[in-house]
CSV table of C-alpha atoms in Angstrom, one decimal:
chain,number,residue,atom,x,y,z
A,1,MET,CA,106.7,92.8,108.2
A,2,ARG,CA,105.0,96.1,107.0
A,3,ALA,CA,103.4,96.0,103.3
A,4,PRO,CA,104.9,98.2,100.7
A,5,ASP,CA,104.1,101.8,100.6
A,6,TRP,CA,102.3,101.5,97.1
A,7,LEU,CA,99.7,99.4,99.1
A,8,THR,CA,98.8,102.2,100.9
A,9,ALA,CA,99.3,105.2,98.6
A,10,ARG,CA,95.7,105.1,97.1
A,11,PRO,CA,92.4,104.2,97.9
A,12,VAL,CA,91.6,100.7,96.6
A,13,ALA,CA,88.4,100.0,94.5
A,14,HIS,CA,86.1,97.1,96.1
A,15,ARG,CA,85.9,94.8,92.8
A,16,GLY,CA,87.4,97.4,90.8
A,17,LEU,CA,85.5,100.8,90.4
A,18,HIS,CA,81.5,99.1,89.6
A,19,ASP,CA,78.7,101.3,89.4
A,20,ILE,CA,75.6,99.1,88.3
A,21,SER,CA,73.6,101.9,87.3
A,22,ARG,CA,75.6,103.1,84.7
A,23,GLY,CA,75.9,99.0,83.6
A,24,ILE,CA,79.5,98.5,85.4
A,25,VAL,CA,79.6,95.3,87.1
A,26,GLU,CA,82.0,94.1,90.0
A,27,ASN,CA,84.8,92.1,89.4
A,28,MET,CA,84.1,92.8,85.2
A,29,PRO,CA,86.9,94.3,82.9
A,30,GLY,CA,84.6,97.3,82.7
A,31,ALA,CA,85.3,98.1,86.5
A,32,VAL,CA,89.1,97.4,86.1
A,33,GLN,CA,89.4,99.8,83.4
A,34,ALA,CA,87.3,102.7,85.4
A,35,ALA,CA,89.4,101.8,88.4
A,36,ILE,CA,92.7,102.2,86.6
A,37,ALA,CA,91.5,105.6,84.5
A,38,GLY,CA,90.8,106.7,88.2
A,39,ASN,CA,94.3,105.8,89.2
A,40,PHE,CA,92.8,103.8,92.1
A,41,SER,CA,94.5,100.3,93.2
A,42,ILE,CA,92.2,97.3,92.5
A,43,GLU,CA,90.8,94.5,95.2
A,44,VAL,CA,89.4,91.4,93.4
A,45,ASP,CA,88.4,88.1,94.5
A,46,ILE,CA,89.2,84.8,92.8
A,47,GLN,CA,87.4,81.3,92.8
A,48,LEU,CA,88.6,78.4,91.7
A,49,SER,CA,87.3,76.7,88.5
A,50,ALA,CA,86.6,72.8,88.7
A,51,ASP,CA,89.8,72.4,86.0
A,52,GLY,CA,91.9,74.5,88.5
A,53,GLU,CA,91.7,77.8,86.9
A,54,ALA,CA,91.8,81.0,89.2
A,55,MET,CA,88.9,83.1,88.2
A,56,VAL,CA,87.7,86.8,89.2
A,57,HIS,CA,84.4,86.3,90.8
A,58,HIS,CA,83.2,87.1,94.1
A,59,ASP,CA,80.2,84.6,95.0
A,60,HIS,CA,80.7,80.9,95.7
A,61,ALA,CA,78.0,80.3,93.3
A,62,LEU,CA,76.3,82.0,90.4
A,63,GLY,CA,72.8,83.7,90.5
A,64,ARG,CA,73.4,86.9,92.1
A,65,LEU,CA,74.7,88.6,89.3
A,66,THR,CA,74.0,86.1,86.6
A,67,GLU,CA,71.5,84.7,84.4
A,68,GLU,CA,72.6,81.1,85.4
A,69,THR,CA,73.1,79.1,88.7
A,70,GLY,CA,75.1,76.5,90.4
A,71,GLU,CA,78.5,76.5,92.3
A,72,VAL,CA,81.7,78.1,90.4
A,73,VAL,CA,83.9,75.3,91.5
A,74,GLU,CA,81.7,72.7,89.6
A,75,ARG,CA,82.0,74.4,86.2
A,76,THR,CA,85.5,74.8,83.9
A,77,ALA,CA,87.0,78.0,83.6
A,78,ALA,CA,85.6,78.1,79.6
A,79,GLU,CA,82.3,77.1,81.0
A,80,LEU,CA,82.6,80.0,83.2
A,81,ARG,CA,83.6,82.7,80.7
A,82,ALA,CA,80.9,81.7,78.7
A,83,VAL,CA,78.2,82.6,81.4
A,84,LYS,CA,75.9,85.3,80.7
A,85,PHE,CA,75.8,88.1,83.5
A,86,LYS,CA,73.0,90.2,84.0
A,87,ASP,CA,72.7,94.2,83.1
A,88,THR,CA,76.5,93.9,81.2
A,89,ALA,CA,77.9,92.1,77.8
A,90,GLU,CA,80.9,91.2,79.9
A,91,ARG,CA,82.3,88.0,80.8
A,92,MET,CA,84.1,86.6,83.9
A,93,MET,CA,87.8,86.7,83.6
A,94,SER,CA,91.0,84.5,84.8
A,95,LEU,CA,93.3,85.9,86.8
A,96,SER,CA,95.7,86.0,83.9
A,97,ASP,CA,93.3,87.6,82.0
A,98,LEU,CA,93.2,90.4,84.9
A,99,CYS,CA,96.9,90.8,85.1
A,100,ALA,CA,96.9,91.3,81.2
A,101,MET,CA,94.6,93.8,81.5
A,102,VAL,CA,96.0,95.9,84.0
A,103,ALA,CA,99.7,95.3,83.3
A,104,GLY,CA,101.1,96.9,86.7
A,105,ARG,CA,99.7,100.3,85.8
A,106,VAL,CA,97.7,100.0,89.4
A,107,PRO,CA,98.4,97.5,92.4
A,108,LEU,CA,96.1,94.5,92.5
A,109,VAL,CA,94.6,93.4,95.8
A,110,ILE,CA,93.6,89.8,95.4
A,111,GLU,CA,91.3,88.0,97.5
A,112,VAL,CA,91.7,84.3,97.9
A,113,LYS,CA,87.9,83.1,98.3
A,114,SER,CA,88.2,80.1,100.6
A,115,HIS,CA,85.7,76.9,101.2
A,116,PHE,CA,87.5,76.5,104.7
A,117,GLY,CA,88.7,72.6,103.8
A,118,GLY,CA,92.0,73.0,103.0
A,119,ASP,CA,92.1,73.0,99.2
A,120,ARG,CA,94.9,75.2,98.4
A,121,ARG,CA,94.6,74.5,94.7
A,122,LEU,CA,93.2,78.1,94.0
A,123,ALA,CA,96.8,79.5,96.0
A,124,LYS,CA,98.8,77.3,93.8
A,125,ARG,CA,97.5,78.7,90.8
A,126,MET,CA,97.6,82.5,92.0
A,127,ALA,CA,101.0,81.3,93.0
A,128,GLU,CA,101.6,80.5,89.0
A,129,VAL,CA,100.1,83.4,87.5
A,130,LEU,CA,102.0,86.0,89.5
A,131,ALA,CA,105.5,84.2,89.1
A,132,SER,CA,105.3,85.7,85.6
A,133,TYR,CA,103.6,89.0,86.4
A,134,ASP,CA,105.9,91.9,86.8
A,135,GLY,CA,103.3,94.5,88.6
A,136,PRO,CA,102.7,95.5,92.0
A,137,ALA,CA,100.1,92.7,93.8
A,138,VAL,CA,99.4,91.5,97.0
A,139,GLY,CA,97.1,88.5,97.8
A,140,MET,CA,94.9,87.7,100.7
A,141,SER,CA,92.0,85.9,102.4
A,142,PHE,CA,89.7,85.2,105.4
A,143,ASP,CA,91.1,81.6,106.1
A,144,PRO,CA,94.1,81.7,108.0
A,145,ASP,CA,95.3,78.4,105.9
A,146,GLN,CA,95.1,80.2,102.5
A,147,VAL,CA,97.5,83.1,103.7
A,148,LEU,CA,99.6,80.2,105.2
A,149,ALA,CA,99.8,78.8,101.8
A,150,LEU,CA,100.7,82.2,100.1
A,151,ARG,CA,103.3,82.6,102.7
A,152,GLU,CA,104.7,79.3,101.7
A,153,LEU,CA,103.9,79.5,97.5
A,154,LEU,CA,104.5,83.0,97.0
A,155,PRO,CA,107.2,84.2,99.6
A,156,SER,CA,108.1,87.2,97.5
A,157,ARG,CA,104.9,88.7,97.4
A,158,PRO,CA,103.2,90.6,100.3
A,159,ARG,CA,100.2,88.7,102.1
A,160,GLY,CA,97.6,89.9,104.2
A,161,ILE,CA,94.4,88.7,106.4
A,162,VAL,CA,91.0,89.8,105.9
A,163,ALA,CA,89.3,90.1,109.5
A,164,GLN,CA,86.6,91.3,111.3
A,165,ARG,CA,85.8,91.4,115.1
A,166,THR,CA,83.4,88.5,115.2
A,167,TYR,CA,82.0,85.6,113.0
A,168,GLU,CA,79.0,85.1,114.7
A,169,ASP,CA,76.4,86.4,111.9
A,170,GLU,CA,75.0,84.1,109.3
A,171,TYR,CA,77.5,84.3,106.7
A,172,TRP,CA,80.0,82.1,108.9
A,173,ALA,CA,77.4,79.9,110.2
A,174,LYS,CA,78.8,77.3,107.5
A,175,LEU,CA,81.7,77.1,109.6
A,176,THR,CA,82.5,75.3,113.0
A,177,GLN,CA,82.8,77.3,116.2
A,178,GLN,CA,86.6,76.0,116.5
A,179,GLN,CA,87.2,77.1,112.8
A,180,ARG,CA,85.4,80.8,113.5
A,181,ASP,CA,87.7,80.7,117.1
A,182,SER,CA,90.8,80.1,114.7
A,183,MET,CA,90.4,83.6,113.0
A,184,LEU,CA,89.8,85.8,116.1
A,185,TYR,CA,92.1,88.3,117.3
A,186,LEU,CA,94.7,88.0,114.4
A,187,ARG,CA,96.1,84.8,116.8
A,188,HIS,CA,97.5,82.8,113.5
A,189,GLY,CA,99.6,85.6,113.3
A,190,PHE,CA,102.7,84.6,114.0
A,191,GLN,CA,102.3,81.5,111.5
A,192,THR,CA,101.0,83.3,108.8
A,193,GLN,CA,103.0,86.4,109.4
A,194,PRO,CA,100.9,88.5,107.0
A,195,HIS,CA,102.3,92.1,106.0
A,196,PHE,CA,99.0,93.8,106.4
A,197,VAL,CA,95.8,93.6,107.7
A,198,ALA,CA,92.0,94.0,105.8
A,199,PHE,CA,89.8,94.9,108.7
A,200,LYS,CA,86.1,95.3,108.5
A,201,VAL,CA,85.4,99.0,109.2
A,202,ASP,CA,82.5,99.2,111.4
A,203,HIS,CA,84.6,96.8,113.4
A,204,LEU,CA,87.4,99.6,114.1
A,205,PRO,CA,89.0,100.5,116.7
A,206,ALA,CA,89.8,96.9,118.2
A,207,PRO,CA,92.9,95.5,119.8
A,208,ALA,CA,94.2,93.0,117.5
A,209,PRO,CA,94.5,95.6,114.4
A,210,TRP,CA,95.6,98.3,116.3
A,211,ILE,CA,98.6,95.7,118.1
A,212,ALA,CA,99.3,94.3,114.1
A,213,ARG,CA,99.6,98.0,112.9
A,214,ASN,CA,101.0,99.5,115.7
A,215,VAL,CA,103.4,96.8,117.4
A,216,PHE,CA,104.0,94.3,114.5
A,217,GLY,CA,104.2,97.1,111.9
A,218,CYS,CA,101.2,95.8,109.5
A,219,ALA,CA,99.7,98.2,107.1
A,220,LEU,CA,95.7,98.5,108.0
A,221,LEU,CA,93.1,98.8,105.2
A,222,GLY,CA,89.7,99.3,106.2
A,223,TRP,CA,86.8,97.8,104.7
A,224,THR,CA,84.5,98.5,102.9
A,225,VAL,CA,83.6,101.9,103.1
A,226,ARG,CA,80.6,103.6,101.8
A,227,THR,CA,79.5,106.0,103.9
A,228,SER,CA,81.5,109.6,105.1
A,229,GLU,CA,81.2,107.8,108.3
A,230,GLN,CA,83.0,105.3,107.7
A,231,ARG,CA,85.5,107.3,105.7
A,232,THR,CA,86.3,109.3,108.6
A,233,ARG,CA,86.6,106.3,111.1
A,234,VAL,CA,88.8,104.5,108.5
A,235,GLY,CA,91.0,107.7,108.4
A,236,GLN,CA,91.4,107.9,112.1
A,237,TYR,CA,92.6,103.9,112.7
A,238,ALA,CA,93.6,102.4,109.6
A,239,ASP,CA,96.2,103.3,106.7
A,240,GLN,CA,93.9,103.4,103.8
A,241,MET,CA,90.5,102.2,102.6
A,242,ILE,CA,88.8,99.7,100.1
A,243,PHE,CA,85.6,101.9,99.4
A,244,GLU,CA,82.8,101.3,97.0
A,245,GLY,CA,79.9,103.2,95.8
A,246,PHE,CA,81.6,106.8,95.6
A,247,VAL,CA,84.9,108.2,93.8
A,248,PRO,CA,87.3,109.4,96.3
């Protein structure tokens, strides 16, 4: 169940090697190109468009980085490509655009963002795109159902679960207690069968990722490493880091 060695061979640039002070915005082409130039693996997020395309963007809603607002899923791919971003002239990419740009030069770590409603269209589109992509790439998600979808739709690609020790902070308030409980302790692991775990670095060490790594042989990534203390922690308890804000 362990992921391939290339997944942990190099640090993973969180949303690309972005640096807003230099006009390089997360999940944008410039951040991807910077990561490739540094020979880092690239972590990106994908969201579903209204017409079923996989678009490279972290937030469910526009506004934090863009001059427009509104839910990503309510706009078509063409409309999303036209959205203006702050501090850059670049535009949102699709997963197909990303794959064409990277062309197998560095590994891709693709997080499937989820509304936790059982909609598998995004995982399906990801499977369609990666079916014709020869480069190294893995998929992952916080949502166990999306990881299960990756297992069923994309069995030839390594898959992972993104996790943390608890889910009681404000970000997770939209989920029911049952949904939050279902993600605890990686208890879905026998069903989803992940090849790796991406665990919140500040929550390491923890029993569940330790068992996944040392008993079941899953690779363990620590996210998101921004400080020297976090880098030390990930070096002690994980196989590799997902980082941002500095160049390793």
